[in-house]
């Protein structure tokens, strides 16, 4: 008989409707809580028949059944935080508000009032009942339409979002996060209004319609982070970062637009070791083939990104690069995450245009390399350093180069090689790219052989 090893976790509660399609509601909340290392409990308020294309039917549970679920959970579990989602009727809003008055833990209210189409989902009495619920709430997370329902302030920019947030706080809620996803513009701005002031969280808008469940995932992530002990601003900051990645790498499921990827960070973290090993296999192949004809004066580096990488510390590379020696090429040290700056930033920028691209290597460039690339017939792109902006503190010029090479290609195949012809004091370079490690290694070896011919 084996000795048990229990796993103690913070507990969070979601009070929301069920989404049979799995992308929103209770299903999204529990998946998000699990992804944040929190044990999720639930009180189901309604049952819906829905999918990626829309809602077909909805049935609200009796208020006494919802109340019983909340009582069962809070009477047994040490709940660290809770959130609400779909509260379909006036009676349900009032029931949750009555329960919330005795909660000894933070409560996040996602006031589901307006459909994506812009239609109001609740009767006026239910909308008014939300005011009582908000008076016992830690954070409200309305989108622009819901903020307008609560305040009569049309949210069209950052300033009006702040005004709406302040008006919502006057209802008694501790803080309001007015979400900017429904406000037009290239940048999404989520505005957090607290008694300490206003904080704006910005990120570039992602060109996708697969945002089903985004509000649920955000509020669940905030509740989960509060349950683990984060302060409010830290919880909101981390949750908005989580949602950006979950939306960009949305689930491609169903016949509709899909749903946000609640497990994206778990899967990304799980892929770190495999990514590091794949980079090492590329390095080993290049060392065995002795591709010294392609090693630049500054050294070569091989970079691999995790499947959902968004930052340099999610890319693995050779620490100290690969250099030529009298006996062939050798890596200076081993593979670790965050070891590359320049090539990593180039790869991350390339992934903005070609998200499946996960591996890159910098090679020497010259007339012989250019001739070899032409002979191989690989798809090529290049950029001109004469147009290069002044580098920022993070060496963002590599990212700039990738954007120049990939921009305006429309539906063309992504380039296999990107040429940087250099400039005064800057070595010319070729970057090779691939979706998988084996392909990148093969491309480097093939180019080296062609150069040697």
Coordinates of C-alpha atoms in Angstrom, one line a residue:
X1 CA 0.0 0.0 0.0
X2 CA 1.4 3.4 -1.0
X3 CA 1.6 6.5 1.2
X4 CA -0.7 9.2 -0.1
X5 CA 0.7 12.6 -0.9
X6 CA -2.2 15.1 -0.9
X7 CA -1.9 18.3 -3.0
X8 CA -3.1 21.3 -1.1
X9 CA -4.4 24.1 -3.4
X10 CA -6.1 27.4 -3.0
X11 CA -9.8 27.2 -3.7
X12 CA -11.9 29.5 -5.9
X13 CA -15.6 29.5 -6.6
X14 CA -17.4 30.4 -9.9
X15 CA -21.1 31.3 -9.9
X16 CA -22.1 31.2 -13.5
X17 CA -24.0 29.4 -16.3
X18 CA -23.0 26.2 -18.1
X19 CA -21.8 26.4 -21.7
X20 CA -22.3 23.1 -23.5
X21 CA -19.7 24.2 -26.1
X22 CA -17.0 24.4 -23.4
X23 CA -15.7 27.8 -24.4
X24 CA -17.3 30.1 -21.8
X25 CA -19.2 29.9 -18.5
X26 CA -18.5 27.4 -15.9
X27 CA -16.4 25.3 -18.2
X28 CA -14.1 28.2 -19.1
X29 CA -13.9 29.3 -15.5
X30 CA -12.9 25.9 -14.1
X31 CA -10.4 25.3 -16.9
X32 CA -8.8 28.8 -16.2
X33 CA -8.7 28.2 -12.5
X34 CA -7.0 24.9 -13.0
X35 CA -4.5 26.5 -15.3
X36 CA -3.7 29.0 -12.5
X37 CA -3.0 26.2 -10.0
X38 CA -6.3 26.7 -8.2
X39 CA -8.9 24.1 -7.2
X40 CA -12.2 25.3 -8.8
X41 CA -15.7 24.9 -7.3
X42 CA -18.9 26.0 -8.9
X43 CA -22.5 27.0 -8.5
X44 CA -24.4 26.7 -11.8
X45 CA -27.0 29.4 -12.4
X46 CA -28.2 28.3 -15.9
X47 CA -27.9 25.6 -18.4
X48 CA -27.4 26.6 -22.0
X49 CA -27.4 24.7 -25.3
X50 CA -24.7 26.5 -27.3
X51 CA -21.6 26.1 -29.5
X52 CA -19.1 28.2 -31.3
X53 CA -21.8 29.7 -33.6
X54 CA -24.2 30.9 -30.8
X55 CA -26.8 30.0 -28.2
X56 CA -29.7 27.8 -29.1
X57 CA -31.5 27.4 -25.7
X58 CA -31.1 28.7 -22.1
X59 CA -32.7 27.5 -18.9
X60 CA -32.2 29.4 -15.6
X61 CA -32.1 27.2 -12.5
X62 CA -34.4 28.0 -9.6
X63 CA -32.8 30.5 -7.2
X64 CA -33.0 28.1 -4.3
X65 CA -30.9 25.6 -6.2
X66 CA -28.2 28.1 -6.9
X67 CA -28.3 29.2 -3.2
X68 CA -27.9 25.6 -2.1
X69 CA -24.9 25.2 -4.3
X70 CA -23.2 28.3 -2.9
X71 CA -24.0 27.2 0.6
X72 CA -22.6 23.7 0.0
X73 CA -19.3 25.1 -1.3
X74 CA -18.8 27.8 1.2
X75 CA -19.8 25.6 4.0
X76 CA -17.1 23.1 3.3
X77 CA -14.2 24.7 1.4
X78 CA -11.9 27.4 2.5
X79 CA -12.7 29.6 -0.5
X80 CA -10.0 32.2 -1.3
X81 CA -12.0 34.1 -3.9
X82 CA -15.1 33.9 -6.1
X83 CA -16.4 35.3 -9.3
X84 CA -19.8 35.6 -11.0
X85 CA -20.7 35.2 -14.6
X86 CA -24.2 34.7 -16.1
X87 CA -26.9 35.6 -13.6
X88 CA -29.9 35.2 -15.8
X89 CA -32.8 36.6 -13.7
X90 CA -33.5 39.2 -11.2
X91 CA -34.1 36.6 -8.5
X92 CA -30.7 35.0 -9.2
X93 CA -28.9 38.4 -9.0
X94 CA -30.7 39.1 -5.7
X95 CA -29.8 35.6 -4.4
X96 CA -26.1 36.0 -5.1
X97 CA -26.1 39.5 -3.7
X98 CA -27.6 38.2 -0.4
X99 CA -24.9 35.6 -0.2
X100 CA -22.1 38.0 -1.2
X101 CA -22.9 40.2 1.8
X102 CA -21.5 37.5 4.0
X103 CA -18.5 36.5 1.9
X104 CA -15.2 36.8 3.8
X105 CA -13.2 36.5 0.6
X106 CA -12.8 38.7 -2.5
X107 CA -15.6 38.6 -5.1
X108 CA -15.1 39.5 -8.8
X109 CA -18.3 40.3 -10.7
X110 CA -18.4 40.0 -14.5
X111 CA -21.7 41.7 -15.1
X112 CA -23.0 39.7 -18.1
X113 CA -25.7 42.1 -19.3
X114 CA -25.1 42.7 -23.0
X115 CA -24.7 40.1 -25.8
X116 CA -21.9 40.4 -28.4
X117 CA -24.6 41.6 -30.8
X118 CA -25.3 44.5 -28.5
X119 CA -28.7 43.1 -27.3
X120 CA -29.5 43.5 -23.6
X121 CA -29.6 40.1 -21.9
X122 CA -31.4 41.1 -18.6
X123 CA -34.6 42.6 -17.7
X124 CA -34.4 46.2 -16.2
X125 CA -35.1 44.9 -12.7
X126 CA -32.1 42.5 -12.9
X127 CA -29.9 45.3 -14.0
X128 CA -31.0 47.4 -11.0
X129 CA -30.4 44.4 -8.7
X130 CA -26.7 44.4 -9.8
X131 CA -26.3 47.6 -7.9
X132 CA -26.9 45.7 -4.6
X133 CA -24.5 42.9 -5.7
X134 CA -21.8 45.4 -6.6
X135 CA -21.9 47.0 -3.2
X136 CA -20.3 43.9 -1.8
X137 CA -17.9 43.3 -4.7
X138 CA -14.1 43.6 -4.8
X139 CA -13.9 44.1 -8.5
X140 CA -16.4 44.6 -11.4
X141 CA -15.2 43.7 -14.9
X142 CA -17.7 45.2 -17.3
X143 CA -17.0 45.6 -21.0
X144 CA -17.8 49.0 -22.6
X145 CA -21.4 48.1 -23.3
X146 CA -22.0 46.8 -19.7
X147 CA -20.3 49.9 -18.3
X148 CA -22.7 52.1 -20.2
X149 CA -25.7 50.1 -18.8
X150 CA -24.4 50.6 -15.3
X151 CA -23.5 54.3 -15.6
X152 CA -25.1 55.8 -18.7
X153 CA -21.6 56.8 -19.8
X154 CA -20.7 55.8 -23.4
X155 CA -17.2 54.3 -23.2
X156 CA -15.3 55.3 -26.4
X157 CA -11.8 56.0 -25.1
X158 CA -9.5 55.7 -22.1
X159 CA -10.9 58.9 -20.5
X160 CA -14.5 57.8 -20.7
X161 CA -13.5 54.4 -19.4
X162 CA -12.0 56.1 -16.4
X163 CA -15.1 58.1 -15.9
X164 CA -17.3 55.0 -16.1
X165 CA -15.0 53.2 -13.7
X166 CA -15.3 56.0 -11.2
X167 CA -19.1 56.0 -11.5
X168 CA -19.2 52.2 -11.0
X169 CA -17.1 52.6 -7.8
X170 CA -19.8 55.0 -6.6
X171 CA -22.2 52.0 -6.5
X172 CA -20.1 50.6 -3.7
X173 CA -17.7 48.3 -5.5
X174 CA -14.0 48.5 -4.4
X175 CA -12.6 48.7 -7.9
X176 CA -13.7 48.5 -11.6
X177 CA -11.9 47.2 -14.6
X178 CA -13.5 48.7 -17.7
X179 CA -12.4 46.4 -20.5
X180 CA -11.5 47.9 -23.9
X181 CA -12.1 44.9 -26.2
X182 CA -15.3 46.4 -27.6
X183 CA -13.7 49.9 -28.1
X184 CA -12.3 50.3 -31.7
X185 CA -8.6 50.9 -32.2
X186 CA -5.3 49.1 -32.8
X187 CA -4.6 49.0 -29.1
X188 CA -6.8 47.5 -26.4
X189 CA -6.9 49.4 -23.2
X190 CA -8.3 47.9 -20.0
X191 CA -8.7 50.6 -17.4
X192 CA -8.5 49.7 -13.7
X193 CA -10.0 52.3 -11.3
X194 CA -9.4 51.9 -7.6
X195 CA -9.4 54.2 -4.6
X196 CA -5.6 54.6 -5.2
X197 CA -6.1 55.9 -8.8
X198 CA -6.2 54.6 -12.3
X199 CA -4.0 52.0 -14.0
X200 CA -4.3 51.2 -17.7
X201 CA -3.2 47.9 -19.2
X202 CA -2.4 48.1 -22.9
X203 CA -1.8 45.5 -25.6
X204 CA -2.0 45.4 -29.4
X205 CA -5.4 44.2 -30.7
X206 CA -5.3 40.6 -32.0
X207 CA -6.9 40.2 -35.4
X208 CA -9.3 37.4 -34.5
X209 CA -12.9 36.7 -33.9
X210 CA -12.2 33.7 -31.7
X211 CA -12.8 35.6 -28.4
X212 CA -15.7 33.4 -27.1
X213 CA -15.2 33.1 -23.4
X214 CA -12.7 35.9 -23.1
X215 CA -14.7 37.8 -20.4
X216 CA -15.2 34.6 -18.4
X217 CA -11.5 33.6 -18.6
X218 CA -10.3 37.1 -17.6
X219 CA -12.6 37.3 -14.5
X220 CA -11.8 33.7 -13.5
X221 CA -8.1 34.3 -13.9
X222 CA -8.3 37.4 -11.6
X223 CA -10.3 35.4 -9.0
X224 CA -7.8 32.6 -9.2
X225 CA -4.9 35.0 -8.7
X226 CA -6.6 36.7 -5.8
X227 CA -7.2 33.2 -4.2
X228 CA -3.4 32.6 -4.4
X229 CA -2.7 35.8 -2.5
X230 CA -2.0 38.4 -5.3
X231 CA -3.0 42.0 -4.6
X232 CA -5.7 43.4 -6.9
X233 CA -3.4 45.2 -9.4
X234 CA -1.0 42.3 -9.6
X235 CA -3.9 39.9 -10.2
X236 CA -5.4 42.1 -12.9
X237 CA -2.0 42.6 -14.6
X238 CA -1.3 38.9 -14.7
X239 CA -4.8 38.0 -15.8
X240 CA -4.7 40.5 -18.7
X241 CA -1.4 39.0 -19.9
X242 CA -2.8 35.6 -19.6
X243 CA -5.8 36.5 -21.7
X244 CA -3.7 38.1 -24.5
X245 CA -2.0 34.8 -25.0
X246 CA -5.2 32.8 -24.7
X247 CA -6.8 34.9 -27.4
X248 CA -3.9 34.9 -29.8
X249 CA -3.5 31.1 -29.6
X250 CA -7.3 30.4 -29.5
X251 CA -8.7 26.9 -29.8
X252 CA -9.6 26.1 -33.4
X253 CA -12.7 24.0 -32.6
X254 CA -16.2 23.8 -33.9
X255 CA -17.6 25.4 -37.0
X256 CA -17.6 28.9 -35.6
X257 CA -14.8 31.2 -34.6
X258 CA -13.5 29.0 -31.8
X259 CA -12.8 29.9 -28.2
X260 CA -10.0 31.3 -26.1
X261 CA -7.3 28.8 -25.1
X262 CA -7.7 28.5 -21.3
X263 CA -4.7 26.0 -21.0
X264 CA -2.3 28.0 -23.1
X265 CA 0.1 28.9 -20.3
X266 CA 0.1 25.3 -18.9
X267 CA 0.9 23.9 -22.3
X268 CA 3.5 26.5 -23.0
X269 CA 5.3 25.8 -19.7
X270 CA 5.1 22.0 -20.4
X271 CA 6.9 22.5 -23.7
X272 CA 10.0 24.2 -22.3
X273 CA 12.0 21.0 -21.8
X274 CA 11.1 19.6 -25.2
X275 CA 12.0 22.9 -26.8
X276 CA 15.4 23.0 -25.2
X277 CA 16.0 19.4 -26.3
X278 CA 15.1 20.3 -29.8
X279 CA 17.5 23.2 -29.9
X280 CA 20.2 20.8 -28.6
X281 CA 19.5 18.3 -31.4
X282 CA 19.9 21.1 -34.0
X283 CA 23.2 22.1 -32.4
X284 CA 24.5 18.5 -32.4
X285 CA 23.6 18.1 -36.0
X286 CA 25.4 21.3 -37.0
X287 CA 28.5 20.3 -35.0
X288 CA 28.5 16.8 -36.6
X289 CA 28.2 18.3 -40.1
X290 CA 30.7 21.1 -39.3
X291 CA 28.8 23.9 -41.0
X292 CA 31.8 26.3 -40.4
X293 CA 31.3 27.9 -43.7
X294 CA 28.1 29.5 -42.4
X295 CA 29.4 30.7 -39.0
X296 CA 29.5 34.5 -38.8
X297 CA 32.4 36.4 -37.2
X298 CA 30.1 37.2 -34.2
X299 CA 29.2 33.6 -33.9
X300 CA 26.1 31.5 -34.7
X301 CA 23.2 30.9 -32.5
X302 CA 20.2 28.5 -32.7
X303 CA 17.0 29.6 -31.1
X304 CA 13.8 27.7 -30.4
X305 CA 10.6 29.2 -29.2
X306 CA 8.0 27.3 -27.1
X307 CA 4.7 26.8 -29.1
X308 CA 3.1 29.9 -27.5
X309 CA 6.2 32.0 -26.9
X310 CA 5.7 35.7 -26.4
X311 CA 8.9 36.8 -24.7
X312 CA 12.7 36.2 -24.9
X313 CA 12.7 34.1 -21.7
X314 CA 10.4 31.7 -23.6
X315 CA 13.1 31.0 -26.2
X316 CA 16.0 28.5 -25.7
X317 CA 19.4 29.2 -27.3
X318 CA 23.1 28.4 -26.9
X319 CA 24.7 30.4 -24.1
X320 CA 27.7 32.2 -25.6
X321 CA 26.9 31.1 -29.2
X322 CA 28.5 28.7 -31.6
X323 CA 32.0 29.5 -32.8
X324 CA 34.6 28.1 -35.2
X325 CA 37.6 26.3 -33.8
X326 CA 40.6 24.5 -35.3
X327 CA 38.7 21.2 -35.0
X328 CA 35.3 22.5 -36.3
X329 CA 32.5 24.4 -34.7
X330 CA 31.6 24.2 -31.0
X331 CA 29.0 25.7 -28.7
X332 CA 30.6 27.8 -26.0
X333 CA 28.2 26.5 -23.4
X334 CA 24.9 24.7 -23.1
X335 CA 21.4 25.5 -24.1
X336 CA 19.3 27.6 -21.7
X337 CA 16.2 29.8 -21.9
X338 CA 16.8 33.5 -22.4
X339 CA 20.4 32.9 -23.7
X340 CA 19.8 34.8 -26.9
X341 CA 18.7 38.4 -27.3
X342 CA 19.1 39.4 -31.0
X343 CA 18.1 36.2 -32.8
X344 CA 15.4 35.5 -30.2
X345 CA 13.8 38.9 -30.9
X346 CA 14.0 38.3 -34.6
X347 CA 12.2 35.0 -34.2
X348 CA 9.5 36.5 -31.9
X349 CA 8.9 39.3 -34.4
X350 CA 8.7 36.7 -37.3
X351 CA 6.2 34.8 -35.3
X352 CA 3.9 37.8 -35.3
X353 CA 3.4 37.1 -39.0
X354 CA 4.0 33.3 -39.0
X355 CA 3.0 31.9 -35.6
X356 CA 4.0 28.4 -36.6
X357 CA 7.6 29.4 -37.0
X358 CA 9.5 28.2 -33.9
X359 CA 13.2 27.9 -34.8
X360 CA 15.8 30.2 -36.2
X361 CA 19.6 30.4 -36.8
X362 CA 21.8 33.3 -37.8
X363 CA 24.3 32.5 -40.6
X364 CA 27.0 34.4 -42.5
X365 CA 26.0 36.3 -45.6
X366 CA 28.1 37.0 -48.7
X367 CA 28.1 36.6 -52.5
X368 CA 28.6 32.8 -52.1
X369 CA 25.7 32.4 -49.7
X370 CA 23.5 34.6 -51.9
X371 CA 24.3 32.4 -54.9
X372 CA 23.7 29.2 -52.9
X373 CA 20.3 30.5 -51.8
X374 CA 19.4 31.3 -55.4
X375 CA 20.5 27.9 -56.5
X376 CA 18.4 26.2 -53.9
X377 CA 15.3 28.3 -54.9
X378 CA 14.3 29.0 -51.3
X379 CA 11.8 31.8 -50.5
X380 CA 13.8 34.8 -49.5
X381 CA 13.2 38.3 -48.0
X382 CA 15.5 41.0 -47.0
X383 CA 15.7 44.4 -45.3
X384 CA 17.9 47.4 -45.6
X385 CA 19.8 48.6 -42.6
X386 CA 19.8 52.1 -44.1
X387 CA 16.2 52.4 -43.0
X388 CA 16.9 51.1 -39.5
X389 CA 15.7 53.2 -36.6
X390 CA 17.8 53.9 -33.6
X391 CA 18.1 50.8 -31.4
X392 CA 16.3 51.0 -28.1
X393 CA 17.7 49.6 -24.8
X394 CA 16.5 46.1 -25.6
X395 CA 18.1 45.9 -29.0
X396 CA 14.8 45.9 -30.8
X397 CA 16.4 46.4 -34.2
X398 CA 16.3 42.7 -34.7
X399 CA 12.6 42.7 -34.3
X400 CA 12.4 45.7 -36.7
X401 CA 14.3 43.7 -39.3
X402 CA 11.9 40.8 -39.1
X403 CA 8.9 43.1 -39.4
X404 CA 10.4 44.7 -42.5
X405 CA 11.1 41.2 -44.1
X406 CA 7.6 39.8 -43.3
X407 CA 5.4 42.9 -43.8
X408 CA 3.2 43.2 -46.9
X409 CA 3.7 39.5 -47.9
X410 CA -0.1 38.9 -47.7
X411 CA -0.8 35.3 -48.5
X412 CA 2.7 34.5 -49.7
X413 CA 4.7 31.7 -48.2
X414 CA 6.8 32.9 -45.3
X415 CA 10.5 33.2 -46.2
X416 CA 12.9 30.4 -45.5
X417 CA 15.8 32.9 -45.4
X418 CA 15.9 36.6 -44.4
X419 CA 18.9 38.5 -45.6
X420 CA 20.5 41.4 -43.8
X421 CA 23.2 43.0 -46.0
X422 CA 24.7 44.8 -43.1
X423 CA 25.9 48.3 -42.8
X424 CA 29.0 50.2 -41.7
X425 CA 30.3 48.4 -38.6
X426 CA 27.6 45.7 -38.8
X427 CA 28.2 42.3 -40.2
X428 CA 25.9 41.0 -43.0
X429 CA 23.8 38.1 -41.9
X430 CA 21.3 35.4 -43.1
X431 CA 18.6 34.1 -40.8
X432 CA 17.1 30.8 -41.6
X433 CA 13.7 29.9 -40.2
X434 CA 11.6 26.8 -39.8
X435 CA 8.5 25.4 -38.1
X436 CA 10.3 22.4 -36.6
X437 CA 13.8 21.5 -35.5
X438 CA 14.6 18.8 -38.0
X439 CA 13.7 21.1 -40.9
X440 CA 15.9 24.0 -39.6
X441 CA 18.9 21.6 -39.1
X442 CA 18.4 20.2 -42.6
X443 CA 18.3 23.7 -44.1
X444 CA 21.5 24.8 -42.5
X445 CA 23.4 21.6 -43.5
X446 CA 22.0 21.9 -47.1
X447 CA 23.0 25.6 -47.4
X448 CA 26.5 24.8 -46.1
X449 CA 26.9 22.0 -48.6
X450 CA 25.8 24.3 -51.4
X451 CA 28.2 27.0 -50.4
X452 CA 31.0 24.5 -50.4
X453 CA 30.3 23.3 -54.0

